[in-house]
mmCIF file of C-alpha atoms and ligand atoms in Angstrom:
data_model
loop_
_atom_site.group_PDB
_atom_site.id
_atom_site.type_symbol
_atom_site.label_atom_id
_atom_site.label_comp_id
_atom_site.label_asym_id
_atom_site.label_seq_id
_atom_site.Cartn_x
_atom_site.Cartn_y
_atom_site.Cartn_z
ATOM 1 C CA MET L 233 -0.645 -0.770 -18.210
ATOM 2 C CA ARG L 234 1.437 0.497 -15.334
ATOM 3 C CA ASN L 235 -1.296 2.389 -13.591
ATOM 4 C CA ILE L 236 -3.463 1.663 -10.580
ATOM 5 C CA LEU L 237 -6.790 3.074 -9.423
ATOM 6 C CA VAL L 238 -6.811 3.710 -5.663
ATOM 7 C CA ILE L 239 -10.233 3.985 -4.018
ATOM 8 C CA HIS L 240 -10.871 5.141 -0.453
ATOM 9 C CA GLY L 241 -14.419 4.488 0.703
ATOM 10 C CA PRO L 242 -16.724 6.373 3.064
ATOM 11 C CA ASN L 243 -15.499 8.399 6.040
ATOM 12 C CA LEU L 244 -11.841 7.905 5.190
ATOM 13 C CA GLN L 245 -11.565 11.632 4.445
ATOM 14 C CA LEU L 246 -11.855 12.004 8.238
ATOM 15 C CA LEU L 247 -8.703 10.010 8.980
ATOM 16 C CA GLY L 248 -6.446 11.755 11.453
ATOM 17 C CA THR L 249 -9.310 12.812 13.686
ATOM 18 C CA ARG L 250 -11.668 9.865 13.322
ATOM 19 C CA GLU L 251 -11.469 7.184 16.059
ATOM 20 C CA VAL L 252 -7.724 7.619 16.390
ATOM 21 C CA ASP L 253 -7.466 4.678 18.784
ATOM 22 C CA LEU L 254 -8.565 2.447 15.893
ATOM 23 C CA TYR L 255 -7.201 4.206 12.841
ATOM 24 C CA GLY L 256 -4.282 6.234 14.174
ATOM 25 C CA LYS L 257 -3.454 9.858 13.486
ATOM 26 C CA VAL L 258 -2.438 9.374 9.885
ATOM 27 C CA THR L 259 -4.413 11.498 7.432
ATOM 28 C CA ILE L 260 -5.618 10.478 3.998
ATOM 29 C CA ASP L 261 -3.265 13.055 2.472
ATOM 30 C CA GLU L 262 -0.285 11.431 4.192
ATOM 31 C CA ILE L 263 -1.362 7.989 3.005
ATOM 32 C CA ASN L 264 -1.814 9.296 -0.548
ATOM 33 C CA ARG L 265 1.590 10.982 -0.524
ATOM 34 C CA GLU L 266 3.325 7.767 0.560
ATOM 35 C CA LEU L 267 1.381 5.737 -1.990
ATOM 36 C CA LYS L 268 2.427 8.165 -4.731
ATOM 37 C CA ASP L 269 6.083 8.055 -3.637
ATOM 38 C CA LEU L 270 6.087 4.255 -3.635
ATOM 39 C CA ALA L 271 4.323 4.128 -7.003
ATOM 40 C CA ALA L 272 6.731 6.652 -8.542
ATOM 41 C CA SER L 273 9.716 4.619 -7.350
ATOM 42 C CA LYS L 274 8.267 1.643 -9.258
ATOM 43 C CA LYS L 275 7.315 3.716 -12.329
ATOM 44 C CA VAL L 276 3.614 3.222 -11.728
ATOM 45 C CA ALA L 277 0.984 5.961 -12.105
ATOM 46 C CA LEU L 278 -1.839 6.273 -9.563
ATOM 47 C CA GLU L 279 -5.277 7.798 -9.801
ATOM 48 C CA ILE L 280 -6.804 8.318 -6.378
ATOM 49 C CA LEU L 281 -10.489 8.691 -5.494
ATOM 50 C CA GLN L 282 -12.157 9.112 -2.105
ATOM 51 C CA SER L 283 -15.908 8.811 -2.124
ATOM 52 C CA ASN L 284 -18.679 8.515 0.409
ATOM 53 C CA HIS L 285 -21.092 7.381 -2.293
ATOM 54 C CA GLU L 286 -21.531 3.764 -3.263
ATOM 55 C CA GLY L 287 -22.757 4.613 -6.776
ATOM 56 C CA GLU L 288 -19.753 6.835 -7.450
ATOM 57 C CA ILE L 289 -17.425 4.000 -6.460
ATOM 58 C CA VAL L 290 -19.362 1.558 -8.652
ATOM 59 C CA GLU L 291 -19.094 3.975 -11.585
ATOM 60 C CA ALA L 292 -15.360 4.509 -11.071
ATOM 61 C CA ILE L 293 -14.757 0.751 -11.085
ATOM 62 C CA GLY L 294 -16.922 0.284 -14.165
ATOM 63 C CA ALA L 295 -15.053 3.040 -16.015
ATOM 64 C CA ALA L 296 -11.679 1.514 -15.073
ATOM 65 C CA ARG L 297 -11.933 -1.400 -17.489
ATOM 66 C CA GLY L 298 -9.167 -1.141 -20.068
ATOM 67 C CA LYS L 299 -7.719 1.920 -18.334
ATOM 68 C CA PHE L 300 -6.088 0.510 -15.189
ATOM 69 C CA GLY L 301 -3.944 -2.528 -14.613
ATOM 70 C CA ALA L 302 -5.043 -3.003 -10.996
ATOM 71 C CA ILE L 303 -7.288 -1.560 -8.296
ATOM 72 C CA LEU L 304 -6.336 -0.913 -4.670
ATOM 73 C CA ILE L 305 -9.438 -0.373 -2.550
ATOM 74 C CA ASN L 306 -10.334 0.297 1.058
ATOM 75 C CA PRO L 307 -14.100 -0.079 0.725
ATOM 76 C CA ALA L 308 -14.493 0.999 4.394
ATOM 77 C CA ALA L 309 -18.046 0.338 5.637
ATOM 78 C CA TYR L 310 -19.121 -0.814 2.164
ATOM 79 C CA THR L 311 -16.842 -3.823 2.684
ATOM 80 C CA HIS L 312 -19.564 -5.363 4.780
ATOM 81 C CA THR L 313 -22.641 -4.293 2.826
ATOM 82 C CA SER L 314 -22.027 -3.623 -0.837
ATOM 83 C CA VAL L 315 -23.045 -6.291 -3.318
ATOM 84 C CA ALA L 316 -22.884 -3.512 -5.940
ATOM 85 C CA ILE L 317 -19.166 -2.821 -5.392
ATOM 86 C CA ARG L 318 -18.427 -6.533 -5.283
ATOM 87 C CA ASP L 319 -20.283 -7.056 -8.569
ATOM 88 C CA ALA L 320 -18.473 -4.108 -10.183
ATOM 89 C CA ILE L 321 -15.077 -5.591 -9.291
ATOM 90 C CA SER L 322 -16.161 -8.965 -10.553
ATOM 91 C CA ALA L 323 -17.525 -7.445 -13.777
ATOM 92 C CA VAL L 324 -14.400 -5.541 -14.819
ATOM 93 C CA SER L 325 -11.962 -8.383 -14.153
ATOM 94 C CA ILE L 326 -9.227 -5.982 -13.001
ATOM 95 C CA PRO L 327 -6.992 -7.555 -10.344
ATOM 96 C CA THR L 328 -8.022 -5.926 -7.075
ATOM 97 C CA VAL L 329 -6.370 -5.732 -3.665
ATOM 98 C CA GLU L 330 -8.537 -4.970 -0.610
ATOM 99 C CA VAL L 331 -6.979 -3.108 2.311
ATOM 100 C CA HIS L 332 -8.057 -2.089 5.806
ATOM 101 C CA LEU L 333 -6.243 0.011 8.373
ATOM 102 C CA SER L 334 -7.736 -1.955 11.268
ATOM 103 C CA ASN L 335 -7.921 -5.724 11.651
ATOM 104 C CA ILE L 336 -11.549 -6.245 10.680
ATOM 105 C CA TYR L 337 -11.465 -9.779 12.131
ATOM 106 C CA GLY L 338 -10.562 -8.472 15.581
ATOM 107 C CA ARG L 339 -13.505 -6.082 15.732
ATOM 108 C CA GLU L 340 -17.309 -6.331 15.890
ATOM 109 C CA GLU L 341 -18.768 -9.443 14.345
ATOM 110 C CA PHE L 342 -20.505 -7.499 11.558
ATOM 111 C CA ARG L 343 -17.053 -6.496 10.291
ATOM 112 C CA HIS L 344 -15.853 -10.086 10.048
ATOM 113 C CA THR L 345 -17.576 -10.573 6.701
ATOM 114 C CA SER L 346 -16.132 -8.895 3.641
ATOM 115 C CA LEU L 347 -18.336 -9.083 0.563
ATOM 116 C CA ILE L 348 -15.343 -7.833 -1.413
ATOM 117 C CA ALA L 349 -12.761 -10.463 -0.373
ATOM 118 C CA PRO L 350 -14.070 -13.270 -2.617
ATOM 119 C CA VAL L 351 -13.608 -11.121 -5.738
ATOM 120 C CA ALA L 352 -10.294 -9.574 -4.634
ATOM 121 C CA LYS L 353 -6.936 -11.197 -5.328
ATOM 122 C CA GLY L 354 -6.131 -10.743 -1.666
ATOM 123 C CA GLN L 355 -6.588 -8.617 1.420
ATOM 124 C CA VAL L 356 -4.293 -6.744 3.825
ATOM 125 C CA SER L 357 -5.916 -5.864 7.142
ATOM 126 C CA GLY L 358 -4.687 -4.510 10.452
ATOM 127 C CA PHE L 359 -1.431 -2.697 9.752
ATOM 128 C CA GLY L 360 -2.594 0.902 9.635
ATOM 129 C CA LYS L 361 -0.966 2.932 6.889
ATOM 130 C CA ALA L 362 1.288 -0.039 6.107
ATOM 131 C CA SER L 363 -1.781 -1.981 4.936
ATOM 132 C CA TYR L 364 -2.044 0.449 2.027
ATOM 133 C CA LEU L 365 1.668 0.295 1.215
ATOM 134 C CA LEU L 366 1.748 -3.512 1.386
ATOM 135 C CA GLY L 367 -1.431 -3.603 -0.664
ATOM 136 C CA LEU L 368 0.108 -1.318 -3.276
ATOM 137 C CA GLU L 369 3.193 -3.562 -3.494
ATOM 138 C CA ALA L 370 0.851 -6.502 -4.068
ATOM 139 C CA ALA L 371 -1.163 -4.600 -6.678
ATOM 140 C CA ILE L 372 2.034 -3.617 -8.532
ATOM 141 C CA GLY L 373 3.005 -7.287 -8.533
ATOM 142 C CA LEU L 374 -0.287 -8.087 -10.238
ATOM 143 C CA LEU L 375 0.188 -5.616 -13.110
ATOM 144 C CA GLY L 376 0.225 -7.338 -16.431
ATOM 145 C CA LYS L 377 -0.806 -10.712 -15.030
HETATM 146 C C1 LIG R 495 -12.003 0.005 7.605
HETATM 147 C C2 LIG R 495 -12.746 -1.047 8.420
HETATM 148 C C3 LIG R 495 -14.247 -0.940 8.190
HETATM 149 O O1 LIG R 495 -14.926 -1.925 8.968
HETATM 150 C C4 LIG R 495 -14.742 0.428 8.579
HETATM 151 O O2 LIG R 495 -16.122 0.553 8.291
HETATM 152 C C5 LIG R 495 -13.959 1.538 7.981
HETATM 153 C C6 LIG R 495 -12.510 1.404 7.861
HETATM 154 C C7 LIG R 495 -10.482 0.001 7.904
HETATM 155 O O3 LIG R 495 -9.744 0.565 7.097
HETATM 156 O O4 LIG R 495 -10.063 -0.513 8.929
HETATM 157 O O5 LIG R 495 -14.509 2.589 7.673
HETATM 158 O O6 LIG R 495 -12.157 -0.309 6.220
#
């Protein structure tokens, strides 16, 4: 299956205007366009979801079983709180790459813990838009494994 589910968590629809000192001026549309271009160049299809709702993200992950070869997720604030998203990833056994625009380990202490990291194949954190592109490269490398 050469397709990947991309999930942007809460508040990421505000990128471009939200805390630009931390997240830069890049918008979610720009990130999505670059992800799609990279995926197309590798003959991979993407489905992209942005949601501010934990349950919607849990449902999307649950429905992904058998339909997607990998998941690329920026769980945003749910990184630090959501046992439900962690359990969903663990339940579907789809290789998952976690990404963050900012370096979560260089910020407030409550961001230093990711509940998602232990069930992800790996994490890319701190490189802005490049975190997503690096994460997508990693996710493509996991397809079929
Ligand atoms: C974030 C980091 C999280 O701590 C934060 O809640 C976000 C964005 C990032 O991409 O750097 O919303 O996931």
